mmCIF file of C-alpha atoms in Angstrom:
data_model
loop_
_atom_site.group_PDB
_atom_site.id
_atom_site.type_symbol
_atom_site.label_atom_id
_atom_site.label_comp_id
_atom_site.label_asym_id
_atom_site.label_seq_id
_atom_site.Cartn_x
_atom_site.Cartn_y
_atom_site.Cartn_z
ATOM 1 C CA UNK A 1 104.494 137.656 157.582
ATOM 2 C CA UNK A 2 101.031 139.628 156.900
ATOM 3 C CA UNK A 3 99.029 137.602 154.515
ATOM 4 C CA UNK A 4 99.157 139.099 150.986
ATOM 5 C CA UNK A 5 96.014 138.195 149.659
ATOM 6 C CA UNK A 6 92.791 137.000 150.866
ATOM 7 C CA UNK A 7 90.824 133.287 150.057
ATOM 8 C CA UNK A 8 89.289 134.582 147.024
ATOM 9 C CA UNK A 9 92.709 135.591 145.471
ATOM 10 C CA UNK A 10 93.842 132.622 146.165
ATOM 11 C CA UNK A 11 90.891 130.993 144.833
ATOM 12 C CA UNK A 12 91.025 132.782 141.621
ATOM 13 C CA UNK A 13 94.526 131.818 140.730
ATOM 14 C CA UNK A 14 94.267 128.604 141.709
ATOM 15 C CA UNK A 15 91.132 128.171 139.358
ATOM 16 C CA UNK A 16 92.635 130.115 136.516
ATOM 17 C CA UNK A 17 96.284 127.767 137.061
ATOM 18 C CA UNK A 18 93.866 125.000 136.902
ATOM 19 C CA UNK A 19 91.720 125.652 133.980
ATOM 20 C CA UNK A 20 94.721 126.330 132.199
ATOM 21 C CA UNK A 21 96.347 122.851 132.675
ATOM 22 C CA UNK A 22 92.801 120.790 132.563
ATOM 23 C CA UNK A 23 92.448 122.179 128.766
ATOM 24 C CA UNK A 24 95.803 121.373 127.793
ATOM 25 C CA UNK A 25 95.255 117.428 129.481
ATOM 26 C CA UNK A 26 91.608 117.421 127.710
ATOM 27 C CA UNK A 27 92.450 117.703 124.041
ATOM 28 C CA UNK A 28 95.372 115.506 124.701
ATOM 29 C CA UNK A 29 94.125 112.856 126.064
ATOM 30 C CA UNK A 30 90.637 113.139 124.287
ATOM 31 C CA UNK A 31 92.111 111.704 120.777
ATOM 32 C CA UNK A 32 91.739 112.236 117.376
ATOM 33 C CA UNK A 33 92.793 115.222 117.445
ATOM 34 C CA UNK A 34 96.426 116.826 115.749
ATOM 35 C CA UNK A 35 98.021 113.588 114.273
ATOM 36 C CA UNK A 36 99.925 115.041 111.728
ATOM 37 C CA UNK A 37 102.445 117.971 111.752
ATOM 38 C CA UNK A 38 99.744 119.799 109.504
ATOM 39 C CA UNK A 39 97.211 119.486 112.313
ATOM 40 C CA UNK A 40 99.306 120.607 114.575
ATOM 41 C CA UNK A 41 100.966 123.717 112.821
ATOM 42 C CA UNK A 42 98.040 124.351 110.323
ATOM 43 C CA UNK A 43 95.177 123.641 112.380
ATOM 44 C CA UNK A 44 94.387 120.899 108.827
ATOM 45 C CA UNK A 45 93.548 124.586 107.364
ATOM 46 C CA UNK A 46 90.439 124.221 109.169
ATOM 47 C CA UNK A 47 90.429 126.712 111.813
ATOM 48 C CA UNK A 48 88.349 129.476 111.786
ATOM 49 C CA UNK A 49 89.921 132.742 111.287
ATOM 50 C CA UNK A 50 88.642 134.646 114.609
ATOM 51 C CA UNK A 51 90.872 131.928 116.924
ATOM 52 C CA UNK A 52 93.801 132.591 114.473
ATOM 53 C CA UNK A 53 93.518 135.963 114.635
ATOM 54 C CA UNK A 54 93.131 136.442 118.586
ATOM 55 C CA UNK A 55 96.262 134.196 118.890
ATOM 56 C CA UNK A 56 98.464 135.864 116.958
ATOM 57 C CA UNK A 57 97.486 139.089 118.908
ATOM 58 C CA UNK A 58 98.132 137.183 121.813
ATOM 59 C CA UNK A 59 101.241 135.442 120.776
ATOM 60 C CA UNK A 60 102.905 139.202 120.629
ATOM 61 C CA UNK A 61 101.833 140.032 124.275
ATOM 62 C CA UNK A 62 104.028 138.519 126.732
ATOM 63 C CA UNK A 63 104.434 139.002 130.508
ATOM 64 C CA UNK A 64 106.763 141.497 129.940
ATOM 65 C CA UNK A 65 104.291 143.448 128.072
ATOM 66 C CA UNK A 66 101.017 142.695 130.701
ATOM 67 C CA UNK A 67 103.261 143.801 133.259
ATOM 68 C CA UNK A 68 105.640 146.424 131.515
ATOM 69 C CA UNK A 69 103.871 148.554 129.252
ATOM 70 C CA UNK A 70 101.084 149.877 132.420
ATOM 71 C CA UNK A 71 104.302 150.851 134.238
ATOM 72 C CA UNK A 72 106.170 152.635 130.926
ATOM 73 C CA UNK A 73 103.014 154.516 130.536
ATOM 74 C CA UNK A 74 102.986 155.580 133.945
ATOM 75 C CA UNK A 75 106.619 156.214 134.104
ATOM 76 C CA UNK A 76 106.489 157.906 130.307
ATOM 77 C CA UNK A 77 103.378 159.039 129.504
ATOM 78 C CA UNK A 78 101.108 157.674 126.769
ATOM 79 C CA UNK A 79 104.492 157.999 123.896
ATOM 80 C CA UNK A 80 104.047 154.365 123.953
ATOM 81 C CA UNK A 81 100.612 154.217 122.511
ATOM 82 C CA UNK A 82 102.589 155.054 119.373
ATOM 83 C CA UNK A 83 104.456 151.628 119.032
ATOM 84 C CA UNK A 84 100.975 150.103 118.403
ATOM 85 C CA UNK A 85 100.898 151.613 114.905
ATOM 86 C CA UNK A 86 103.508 149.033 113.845
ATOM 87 C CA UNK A 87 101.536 145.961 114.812
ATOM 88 C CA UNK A 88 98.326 146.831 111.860
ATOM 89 C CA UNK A 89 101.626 147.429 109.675
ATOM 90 C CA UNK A 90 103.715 144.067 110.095
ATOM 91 C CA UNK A 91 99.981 142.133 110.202
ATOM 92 C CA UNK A 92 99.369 143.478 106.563
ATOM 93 C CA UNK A 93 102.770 143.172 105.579
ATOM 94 C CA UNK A 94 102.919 139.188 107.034
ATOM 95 C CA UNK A 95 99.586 139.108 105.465
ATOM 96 C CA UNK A 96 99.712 140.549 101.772
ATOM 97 C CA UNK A 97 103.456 140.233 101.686
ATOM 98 C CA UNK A 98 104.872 137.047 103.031
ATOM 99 C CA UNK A 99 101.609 134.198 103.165
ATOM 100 C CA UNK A 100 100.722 134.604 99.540
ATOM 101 C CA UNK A 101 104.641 133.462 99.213
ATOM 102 C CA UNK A 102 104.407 130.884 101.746
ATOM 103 C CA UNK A 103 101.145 129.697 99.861
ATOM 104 C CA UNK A 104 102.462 129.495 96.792
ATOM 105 C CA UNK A 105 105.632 127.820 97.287
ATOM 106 C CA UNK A 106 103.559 125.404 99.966
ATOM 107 C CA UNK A 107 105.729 126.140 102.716
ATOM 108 C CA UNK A 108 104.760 126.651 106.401
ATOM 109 C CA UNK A 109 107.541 128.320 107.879
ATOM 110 C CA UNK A 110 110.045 130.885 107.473
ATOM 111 C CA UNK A 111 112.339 128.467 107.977
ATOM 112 C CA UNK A 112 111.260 126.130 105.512
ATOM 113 C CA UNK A 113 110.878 129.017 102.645
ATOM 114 C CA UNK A 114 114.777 130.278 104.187
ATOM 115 C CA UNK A 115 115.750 126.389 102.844
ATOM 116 C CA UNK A 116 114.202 126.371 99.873
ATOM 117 C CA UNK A 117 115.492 129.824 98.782
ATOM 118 C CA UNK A 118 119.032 130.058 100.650
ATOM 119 C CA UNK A 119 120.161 126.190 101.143
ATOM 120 C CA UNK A 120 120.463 124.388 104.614
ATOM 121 C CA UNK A 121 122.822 126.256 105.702
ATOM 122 C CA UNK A 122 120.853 129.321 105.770
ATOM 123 C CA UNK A 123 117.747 127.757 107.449
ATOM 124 C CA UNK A 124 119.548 126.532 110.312
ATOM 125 C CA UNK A 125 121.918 129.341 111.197
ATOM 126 C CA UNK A 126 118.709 131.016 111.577
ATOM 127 C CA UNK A 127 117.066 128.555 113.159
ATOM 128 C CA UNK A 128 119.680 128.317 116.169
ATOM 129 C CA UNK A 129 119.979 131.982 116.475
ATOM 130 C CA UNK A 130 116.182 132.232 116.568
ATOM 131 C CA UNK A 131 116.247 129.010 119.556
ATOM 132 C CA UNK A 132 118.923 130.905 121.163
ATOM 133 C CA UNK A 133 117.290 134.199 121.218
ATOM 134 C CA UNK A 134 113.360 132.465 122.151
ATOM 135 C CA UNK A 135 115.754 130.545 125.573
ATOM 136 C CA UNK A 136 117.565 134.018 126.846
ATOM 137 C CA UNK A 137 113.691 135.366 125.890
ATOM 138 C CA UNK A 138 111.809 133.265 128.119
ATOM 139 C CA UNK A 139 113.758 133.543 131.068
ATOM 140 C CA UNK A 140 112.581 137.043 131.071
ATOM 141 C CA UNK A 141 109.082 136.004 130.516
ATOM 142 C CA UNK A 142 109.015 133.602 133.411
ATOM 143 C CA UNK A 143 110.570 135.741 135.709
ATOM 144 C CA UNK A 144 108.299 138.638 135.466
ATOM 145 C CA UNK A 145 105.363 136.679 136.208
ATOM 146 C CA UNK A 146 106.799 134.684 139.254
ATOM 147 C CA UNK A 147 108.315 137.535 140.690
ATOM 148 C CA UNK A 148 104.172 139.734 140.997
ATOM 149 C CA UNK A 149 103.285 135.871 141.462
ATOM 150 C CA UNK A 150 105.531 136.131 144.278
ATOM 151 C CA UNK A 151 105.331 139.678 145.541
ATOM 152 C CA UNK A 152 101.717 138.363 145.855
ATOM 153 C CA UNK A 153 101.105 135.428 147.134
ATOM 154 C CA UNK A 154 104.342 135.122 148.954
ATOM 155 C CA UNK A 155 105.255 131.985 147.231
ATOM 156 C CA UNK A 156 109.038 131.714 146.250
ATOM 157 C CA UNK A 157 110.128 132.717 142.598
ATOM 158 C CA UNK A 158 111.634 129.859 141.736
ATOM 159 C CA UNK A 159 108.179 128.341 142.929
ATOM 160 C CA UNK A 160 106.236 130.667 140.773
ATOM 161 C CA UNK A 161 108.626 130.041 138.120
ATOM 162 C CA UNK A 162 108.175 126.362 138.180
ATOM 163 C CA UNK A 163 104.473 126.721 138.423
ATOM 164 C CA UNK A 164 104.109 129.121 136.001
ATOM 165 C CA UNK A 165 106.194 126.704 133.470
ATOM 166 C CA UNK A 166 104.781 123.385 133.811
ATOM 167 C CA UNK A 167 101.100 124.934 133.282
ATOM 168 C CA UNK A 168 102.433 126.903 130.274
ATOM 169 C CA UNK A 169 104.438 123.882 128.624
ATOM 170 C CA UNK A 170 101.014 121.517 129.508
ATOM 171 C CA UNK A 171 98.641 123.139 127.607
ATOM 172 C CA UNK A 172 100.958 124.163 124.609
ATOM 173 C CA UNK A 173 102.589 121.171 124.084
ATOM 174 C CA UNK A 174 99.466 120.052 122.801
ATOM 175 C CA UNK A 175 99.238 122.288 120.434
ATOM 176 C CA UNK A 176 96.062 124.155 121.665
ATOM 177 C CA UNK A 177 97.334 127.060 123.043
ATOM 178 C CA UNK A 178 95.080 128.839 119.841
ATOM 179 C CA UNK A 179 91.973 128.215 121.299
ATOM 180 C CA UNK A 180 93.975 129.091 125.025
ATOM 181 C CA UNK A 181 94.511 132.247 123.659
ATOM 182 C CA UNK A 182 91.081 133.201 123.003
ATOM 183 C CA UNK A 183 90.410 132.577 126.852
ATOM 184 C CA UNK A 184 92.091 134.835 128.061
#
């Protein structure tokens, strides 16, 4: 088999793999940090608002969409420029719409304000359709990555997919995937 990429390639991904886990392992073995479920979901309402910000635009790009959208384009033409109209929309709605609410009633989640206005019952039939949905979701996600990870470097997908996994669930199970975000 030809080799796919050359030692810098290899280099690169390596270091960017890497990087990716050794922040993840550094704020969570470094201490005092995100003791408390407010810490951890709420930053302690002490983040600044430029990390926020970046990682909620990042938090709506997936794989799919860093690998997708350049071939839709190509494929379709710029039409799909037009979907981005939507995303200042649902950030002003989320913003002047549903946080003030959230705020007020001193919840965190939808899920929390869904129990406190519909019952229980409410919260977690939503809650298990949203788990359900996020599972069939990131198989997608994974897969698109490790299969250019594998076109690539010639590595196997399930490979890629298991490398591409453990360095995403490292560095956001700690809860600092915000300032991950703002990385990239």
């Amino acid at each position: 088999m030809a080799q796919l990429l050359g030692i810098v390639d290899y280099i690169v991904i390596a270091i960017t793999l890497a990087l990716s886990t050794l922040i993840g392992l550094y704020f969570r073995f470094s201490g005092g940090r995100q003791k408390t479920t407010n810490e951890f979901l709420m930053g302690n309402q002490n983040v600044h608002i430029l990390p926020v910000a970046v990682s909620i635009i990042a938090t709506s790009l997936s794989s799919v969409s860093v690998l997708g959208v350049p071939a839709e384009m190509y494929l379709h033409g710029t039409q799909y420029v037009i979907t981005g109209l939507g995303i200042p929309l649902g950030g002003l709605l989320a913003a002047y719409g549903f946080l003030p609410v959230f705020y007020e009633m001193q919840v965190s989640t939808a899920y929390q304000y869904l129990e406190k206005r519909f019952g229980k019952t409410i919260r977690t039939f939503v809650a298990t359709l949203y788990t359900f949905l996020t599972v069939l979701d990131m198989g997608v996600v994974l897969y698109a990555p490790a299969l250019a990870l594998n076109a690539v470097t010639g590595l196997s997908t399930w490979a890629s997919i298991l490398s591409i996994a453990a360095v995403c669930m490292v560095y956001s199970s700690q809860g600092f995937a915000l300032f991950e975000d703002t990385r990239c």
